[in-house]
Amino acid sequence: MAYSNIRYTEKVKHFTQYFGLLALLLLVWEALSRLGVIQPIILPPPSQIALVFYDLLKNGSLLKHIGISVLRVLEGFGIAAVLGLTLGMGIGLSQNLARMSDLIIQVIKPIPPIAWIPLAILWFGIGEQSKVFIIFLGAFFPVIINTIDGIRQTDHKLVEVARILEVSKSRFILEVVIPGAFPSIMTGLRVGLMVAWMCVVAAELIAASGGVGYLIMDARQLSQSDVVLVGMITIGIIGKLMDSIISWIEKKVITWKPVFIGV
Amino acid sequence: MNNNNSVRPKLLIENLSKSYWVNNDELKALQDINLTILNGEFVAIVGSSGCGKSTLLKIIAGLENGYKGTVLLGNEKISGPGLDRGMVFQEHRLLPWLTVEKNITFGIKDKKSKVTATTVSEHLDLVGLSGFANAYPFQLSGGMAQRVSIARALVNQPELLLFDEPFGSLDALTKIQMQKEVLRIWEAEKTTMILVTHDIDEAIFLGDRVVVMSSRPGTIRKIIPIDLLRPRDRSSYEFTQIRKAIYHEFFTEAEEPFSYAI
C-alpha cells in the first residue's frame, strides 16, 4: 500500500517535472497576450495557435503537409544513413581510406545545406530530388563522422584479447568493432535524423507546393503568424517523436550496459 | 609438489632483451633474461611496477615483437600470438555486449565444432560459474568476471597460461579465494602457468618457483624455489621465512616495511 503510494507520488512528480515548465511558459504567454503586453500580430497567443492548429488538422491540410515532409525526410535520411554507415565503416577500418577522405569530409562538412540550394536546383531541377538532396546533405555528416569515431574508439585492450585468441578478421569486425561502435553509431543516426528534419524547411524553399516548410513560407507571405507558429510547433513535435523512436530502438538493442541517468 | 615427473622444458628464454625508444632515448625494459620453465610448472614472477615483468609476459604471449634473444615455446620461436598460449589480464577484458557463454565461445576458433556446448559448460563448472551462462559482464562482480576470463583463456586448452597481475584489482578476500581457485584449476588441468604479480604472498602461495625481478633495466635478480607442500599455510614459519627473504631482495634492512599479510 505504502509502496504503491510512493510510486504514485513519484509518477506525479515526474509528470510535473516533465510538463510543468512548458505549461507555465504557455500560461504566462497567454496571460501577457490577454493583458495586451504582447501584440497578437507580433506573437499570437497559444489559444489562437491552438485554434488554427485544430482547423488545419480538421480540414486535413496539416496532415497532408506533414506526410509530404516526413516522406522527404525519410528518403533523404535513409540515403544518408546507408551511405554514411557503409562509408564510415570503410573509413573507420582502413587507414588509407581515412587519409584519402579526411580532407574532403572536413572541408565539405561545415558548408550549410542551404548553401547547396543553387547547385541542387541546377543538378536535380526543382522537383523532389533536389529537396531530398538537401536533406541528405544535412543528415550524412553526423552519421558518417560518428560511425568513424565509434570504430576508431575500439578498446585497445579488447584488440589484444582478439589477437591472443586468434579471432578472424571478419569476426573481429563483427563481434568487437561494430558492437563497440554501436552506441556512437546510434548517436550519429539520432543527430542525423534531427538535422534531416531541421533541413526540411530549407529544402522546401525550393519551389515546393506542399510540406510543413512550404506551409511556413506560404503563411509568411500572407503574414499569418499563427499559421507560421503552427508549422514551427509541428516541426518541433514531429522531431521529438522521431528522436523518441530512435532512442527507444537504441534502448531495445543495447541491453548490455546500465544507463547513466544523472547525479 | 614439484612436477619432477615431467622435466621437459615448456618455455626456454635465453639472453632476452627488449628496448623501447622514447624521443630517441633507449629505454631498456628487459636485459639478459634467462629462464627455463618446465612442463606443468607454476612460475610466479614478482617485481615492482616498471620492472618489465608485464613486458616479459607480453613477449611470451606474442603481443610484443622486436626483442633480442631467444624465446622458444616447445621447439618453436615465438613470433606472434597463438592458441597454444592463453592469457588472463589484470582487467577481465570481457566483451561487454556478449553473455558469459558467448564470451567463452569467443575464444573457440571454429564455432561449428561440436565440442562447444559441452566445453563451455565444463569450463563454467571449472571456474564455479555454472548458473551464469546468460549473464552480461556488467552483472558480475569483479571476481566472477575474472573467473569468466580464466575460463575463456582455458577453453582452447592452451599449453601455457599467462596471468598478468590477474587479481590486482580485486579485494583482499576475493583475491585469496581466486588464488585457491587457480591452484585447484592448475592441479586439475596440469597446464603450465606463469603468473606476474607484485604481491609477494601470492607468488609464494602459488609458485613452484618465484622469479624476483629488479627494475631499470628489468633483470632477473633471483630465482627462489618454493619447496612447500600445497595447500600452503601463509602463516607457517617456512612461508614467512621465504617472504622475509624476498622482501630483502626489494628493501634494505633500514627501510624494511612492516611485515604485512593480506
PDB file of C-alpha atoms in Angstrom, chain B residues 75-198:
ATOM      1  CA  ASN B  75      60.803 -26.015 -30.159  1.00  0.00           C
ATOM      2  CA  GLU B  76      59.293 -23.017 -31.885  1.00  0.00           C
ATOM      3  CA  LYS B  77      60.347 -19.407 -31.730  1.00  0.00           C
ATOM      4  CA  ILE B  78      57.590 -17.108 -30.540  1.00  0.00           C
ATOM      5  CA  SER B  79      56.802 -14.506 -33.175  1.00  0.00           C
ATOM      6  CA  GLY B  80      53.127 -13.804 -32.606  1.00  0.00           C
ATOM      7  CA  PRO B  81      50.090 -14.787 -30.570  1.00  0.00           C
ATOM      8  CA  GLY B  82      48.758 -18.308 -30.767  1.00  0.00           C
ATOM      9  CA  LEU B  83      46.079 -20.536 -29.302  1.00  0.00           C
ATOM     10  CA  ASP B  84      48.791 -22.578 -27.562  1.00  0.00           C
ATOM     11  CA  ARG B  85      49.011 -19.695 -25.078  1.00  0.00           C
ATOM     12  CA  GLY B  86      46.137 -18.296 -23.056  1.00  0.00           C
ATOM     13  CA  MET B  87      46.242 -15.013 -21.190  1.00  0.00           C
ATOM     14  CA  VAL B  88      44.372 -13.522 -18.269  1.00  0.00           C
ATOM     15  CA  PHE B  89      44.812  -9.770 -17.858  1.00  0.00           C
ATOM     16  CA  GLN B  90      44.538  -7.531 -14.825  1.00  0.00           C
ATOM     17  CA  GLU B  91      41.136  -6.376 -16.030  1.00  0.00           C
ATOM     18  CA  HIS B  92      38.712  -9.091 -17.085  1.00  0.00           C
ATOM     19  CA  ARG B  93      38.551  -7.725 -20.653  1.00  0.00           C
ATOM     20  CA  LEU B  94      35.283  -9.458 -21.413  1.00  0.00           C
ATOM     21  CA  LEU B  95      33.267  -8.157 -24.336  1.00  0.00           C
ATOM     22  CA  PRO B  96      30.529  -6.171 -22.593  1.00  0.00           C
ATOM     23  CA  TRP B  97      27.951  -6.949 -25.308  1.00  0.00           C
ATOM     24  CA  LEU B  98      28.332 -10.724 -25.090  1.00  0.00           C
ATOM     25  CA  THR B  99      26.914 -13.002 -22.429  1.00  0.00           C
ATOM     26  CA  VAL B 100      29.248 -15.078 -20.268  1.00  0.00           C
ATOM     27  CA  GLU B 101      28.704 -18.071 -22.535  1.00  0.00           C
ATOM     28  CA  LYS B 102      29.362 -16.110 -25.728  1.00  0.00           C
ATOM     29  CA  ASN B 103      32.432 -14.551 -24.167  1.00  0.00           C
ATOM     30  CA  ILE B 104      33.838 -18.005 -23.574  1.00  0.00           C
ATOM     31  CA  THR B 105      32.987 -19.264 -27.067  1.00  0.00           C
ATOM     32  CA  PHE B 106      34.641 -16.124 -28.403  1.00  0.00           C
ATOM     33  CA  GLY B 107      37.859 -17.977 -27.676  1.00  0.00           C
ATOM     34  CA  ILE B 108      36.893 -21.012 -29.688  1.00  0.00           C
ATOM     35  CA  LYS B 109      38.216 -20.731 -33.175  1.00  0.00           C
ATOM     36  CA  ASP B 110      35.790 -22.935 -35.003  1.00  0.00           C
ATOM     37  CA  LYS B 111      32.360 -22.195 -33.642  1.00  0.00           C
ATOM     38  CA  LYS B 112      30.781 -25.068 -35.564  1.00  0.00           C
ATOM     39  CA  SER B 113      32.855 -27.609 -33.689  1.00  0.00           C
ATOM     40  CA  LYS B 114      30.507 -29.752 -31.625  1.00  0.00           C
ATOM     41  CA  VAL B 115      32.692 -29.561 -28.529  1.00  0.00           C
ATOM     42  CA  THR B 116      31.410 -26.040 -27.947  1.00  0.00           C
ATOM     43  CA  ALA B 117      28.308 -26.660 -25.833  1.00  0.00           C
ATOM     44  CA  THR B 118      29.876 -29.193 -23.519  1.00  0.00           C
ATOM     45  CA  THR B 119      33.251 -27.456 -23.424  1.00  0.00           C
ATOM     46  CA  VAL B 120      31.638 -24.214 -22.338  1.00  0.00           C
ATOM     47  CA  SER B 121      29.596 -25.784 -19.574  1.00  0.00           C
ATOM     48  CA  GLU B 122      32.619 -27.784 -18.453  1.00  0.00           C
ATOM     49  CA  HIS B 123      34.675 -24.646 -18.170  1.00  0.00           C
ATOM     50  CA  LEU B 124      31.895 -22.758 -16.442  1.00  0.00           C
ATOM     51  CA  ASP B 125      31.817 -25.589 -13.919  1.00  0.00           C
ATOM     52  CA  LEU B 126      35.578 -25.499 -13.630  1.00  0.00           C
ATOM     53  CA  VAL B 127      35.581 -21.838 -12.603  1.00  0.00           C
ATOM     54  CA  GLY B 128      32.464 -22.272 -10.454  1.00  0.00           C
ATOM     55  CA  LEU B 129      30.008 -20.192 -12.514  1.00  0.00           C
ATOM     56  CA  SER B 130      27.566 -22.839 -13.756  1.00  0.00           C
ATOM     57  CA  GLY B 131      24.418 -20.744 -13.399  1.00  0.00           C
ATOM     58  CA  PHE B 132      25.725 -17.615 -15.092  1.00  0.00           C
ATOM     59  CA  ALA B 133      25.925 -18.604 -18.771  1.00  0.00           C
ATOM     60  CA  ASN B 134      23.427 -15.943 -19.843  1.00  0.00           C
ATOM     61  CA  ALA B 135      24.566 -13.082 -17.625  1.00  0.00           C
ATOM     62  CA  TYR B 136      26.227  -9.996 -19.077  1.00  0.00           C
ATOM     63  CA  PRO B 137      29.614  -8.892 -17.720  1.00  0.00           C
ATOM     64  CA  PHE B 138      28.171  -5.764 -16.086  1.00  0.00           C
ATOM     65  CA  GLN B 139      26.012  -8.006 -13.936  1.00  0.00           C
ATOM     66  CA  LEU B 140      29.023  -9.843 -12.500  1.00  0.00           C
ATOM     67  CA  SER B 141      31.251  -8.932  -9.574  1.00  0.00           C
ATOM     68  CA  GLY B 142      34.951  -8.338 -10.218  1.00  0.00           C
ATOM     69  CA  GLY B 143      35.901 -11.822  -9.038  1.00  0.00           C
ATOM     70  CA  MET B 144      33.211 -13.509 -11.121  1.00  0.00           C
ATOM     71  CA  ALA B 145      34.223 -11.589 -14.236  1.00  0.00           C
ATOM     72  CA  GLN B 146      37.831 -12.642 -13.695  1.00  0.00           C
ATOM     73  CA  ARG B 147      36.682 -16.280 -13.412  1.00  0.00           C
ATOM     74  CA  VAL B 148      34.977 -15.954 -16.791  1.00  0.00           C
ATOM     75  CA  SER B 149      38.164 -14.582 -18.296  1.00  0.00           C
ATOM     76  CA  ILE B 150      40.072 -17.564 -16.880  1.00  0.00           C
ATOM     77  CA  ALA B 151      37.515 -19.891 -18.447  1.00  0.00           C
ATOM     78  CA  ARG B 152      37.889 -18.046 -21.755  1.00  0.00           C
ATOM     79  CA  ALA B 153      41.663 -18.485 -21.627  1.00  0.00           C
ATOM     80  CA  LEU B 154      41.372 -22.181 -20.751  1.00  0.00           C
ATOM     81  CA  VAL B 155      38.736 -23.159 -23.270  1.00  0.00           C
ATOM     82  CA  ASN B 156      41.279 -23.539 -26.088  1.00  0.00           C
ATOM     83  CA  GLN B 157      43.254 -25.852 -23.810  1.00  0.00           C
ATOM     84  CA  PRO B 158      46.489 -23.854 -24.105  1.00  0.00           C
ATOM     85  CA  GLU B 159      49.849 -25.390 -23.258  1.00  0.00           C
ATOM     86  CA  LEU B 160      50.777 -22.266 -21.381  1.00  0.00           C
ATOM     87  CA  LEU B 161      48.526 -19.995 -19.345  1.00  0.00           C
ATOM     88  CA  LEU B 162      49.779 -16.482 -18.630  1.00  0.00           C
ATOM     89  CA  PHE B 163      48.444 -14.326 -15.808  1.00  0.00           C
ATOM     90  CA  ASP B 164      49.247 -10.616 -15.846  1.00  0.00           C
ATOM     91  CA  GLU B 165      48.521  -9.362 -12.311  1.00  0.00           C
ATOM     92  CA  PRO B 166      45.117 -11.037 -12.539  1.00  0.00           C
ATOM     93  CA  PHE B 167      43.904 -10.272  -9.036  1.00  0.00           C
ATOM     94  CA  GLY B 168      45.454  -6.829  -8.629  1.00  0.00           C
ATOM     95  CA  SER B 169      42.119  -5.064  -8.748  1.00  0.00           C
ATOM     96  CA  LEU B 170      40.217  -7.468  -6.515  1.00  0.00           C
ATOM     97  CA  ASP B 171      39.613  -7.010  -2.791  1.00  0.00           C
ATOM     98  CA  ALA B 172      41.816  -8.979  -0.400  1.00  0.00           C
ATOM     99  CA  LEU B 173      39.240 -11.659   0.429  1.00  0.00           C
ATOM    100  CA  THR B 174      38.212 -12.316  -3.164  1.00  0.00           C
ATOM    101  CA  LYS B 175      41.889 -12.381  -4.068  1.00  0.00           C
ATOM    102  CA  ILE B 176      42.641 -15.233  -1.649  1.00  0.00           C
ATOM    103  CA  GLN B 177      39.596 -17.086  -2.935  1.00  0.00           C
ATOM    104  CA  MET B 178      40.775 -16.680  -6.516  1.00  0.00           C
ATOM    105  CA  GLN B 179      44.301 -17.832  -5.687  1.00  0.00           C
ATOM    106  CA  LYS B 180      42.851 -21.054  -4.295  1.00  0.00           C
ATOM    107  CA  GLU B 181      40.730 -21.448  -7.415  1.00  0.00           C
ATOM    108  CA  VAL B 182      43.716 -21.019  -9.706  1.00  0.00           C
ATOM    109  CA  LEU B 183      45.606 -23.608  -7.719  1.00  0.00           C
ATOM    110  CA  ARG B 184      42.703 -26.027  -7.982  1.00  0.00           C
ATOM    111  CA  ILE B 185      42.472 -25.443 -11.749  1.00  0.00           C
ATOM    112  CA  TRP B 186      46.227 -25.874 -12.142  1.00  0.00           C
ATOM    113  CA  GLU B 187      46.109 -29.166 -10.283  1.00  0.00           C
ATOM    114  CA  ALA B 188      43.113 -30.356 -12.323  1.00  0.00           C
ATOM    115  CA  GLU B 189      44.270 -29.225 -15.764  1.00  0.00           C
ATOM    116  CA  LYS B 190      48.055 -29.623 -15.425  1.00  0.00           C
ATOM    117  CA  THR B 191      48.542 -26.529 -17.578  1.00  0.00           C
ATOM    118  CA  THR B 192      51.901 -24.788 -17.340  1.00  0.00           C
ATOM    119  CA  MET B 193      51.260 -21.419 -15.738  1.00  0.00           C
ATOM    120  CA  ILE B 194      53.197 -18.182 -15.452  1.00  0.00           C
ATOM    121  CA  LEU B 195      51.891 -15.556 -13.068  1.00  0.00           C
ATOM    122  CA  VAL B 196      53.143 -11.996 -12.962  1.00  0.00           C
ATOM    123  CA  THR B 197      52.339 -10.175  -9.746  1.00  0.00           C
ATOM    124  CA  HIS B 198      53.557  -7.530  -7.328  1.00  0.00           C
TER     125      HIS B 198
END
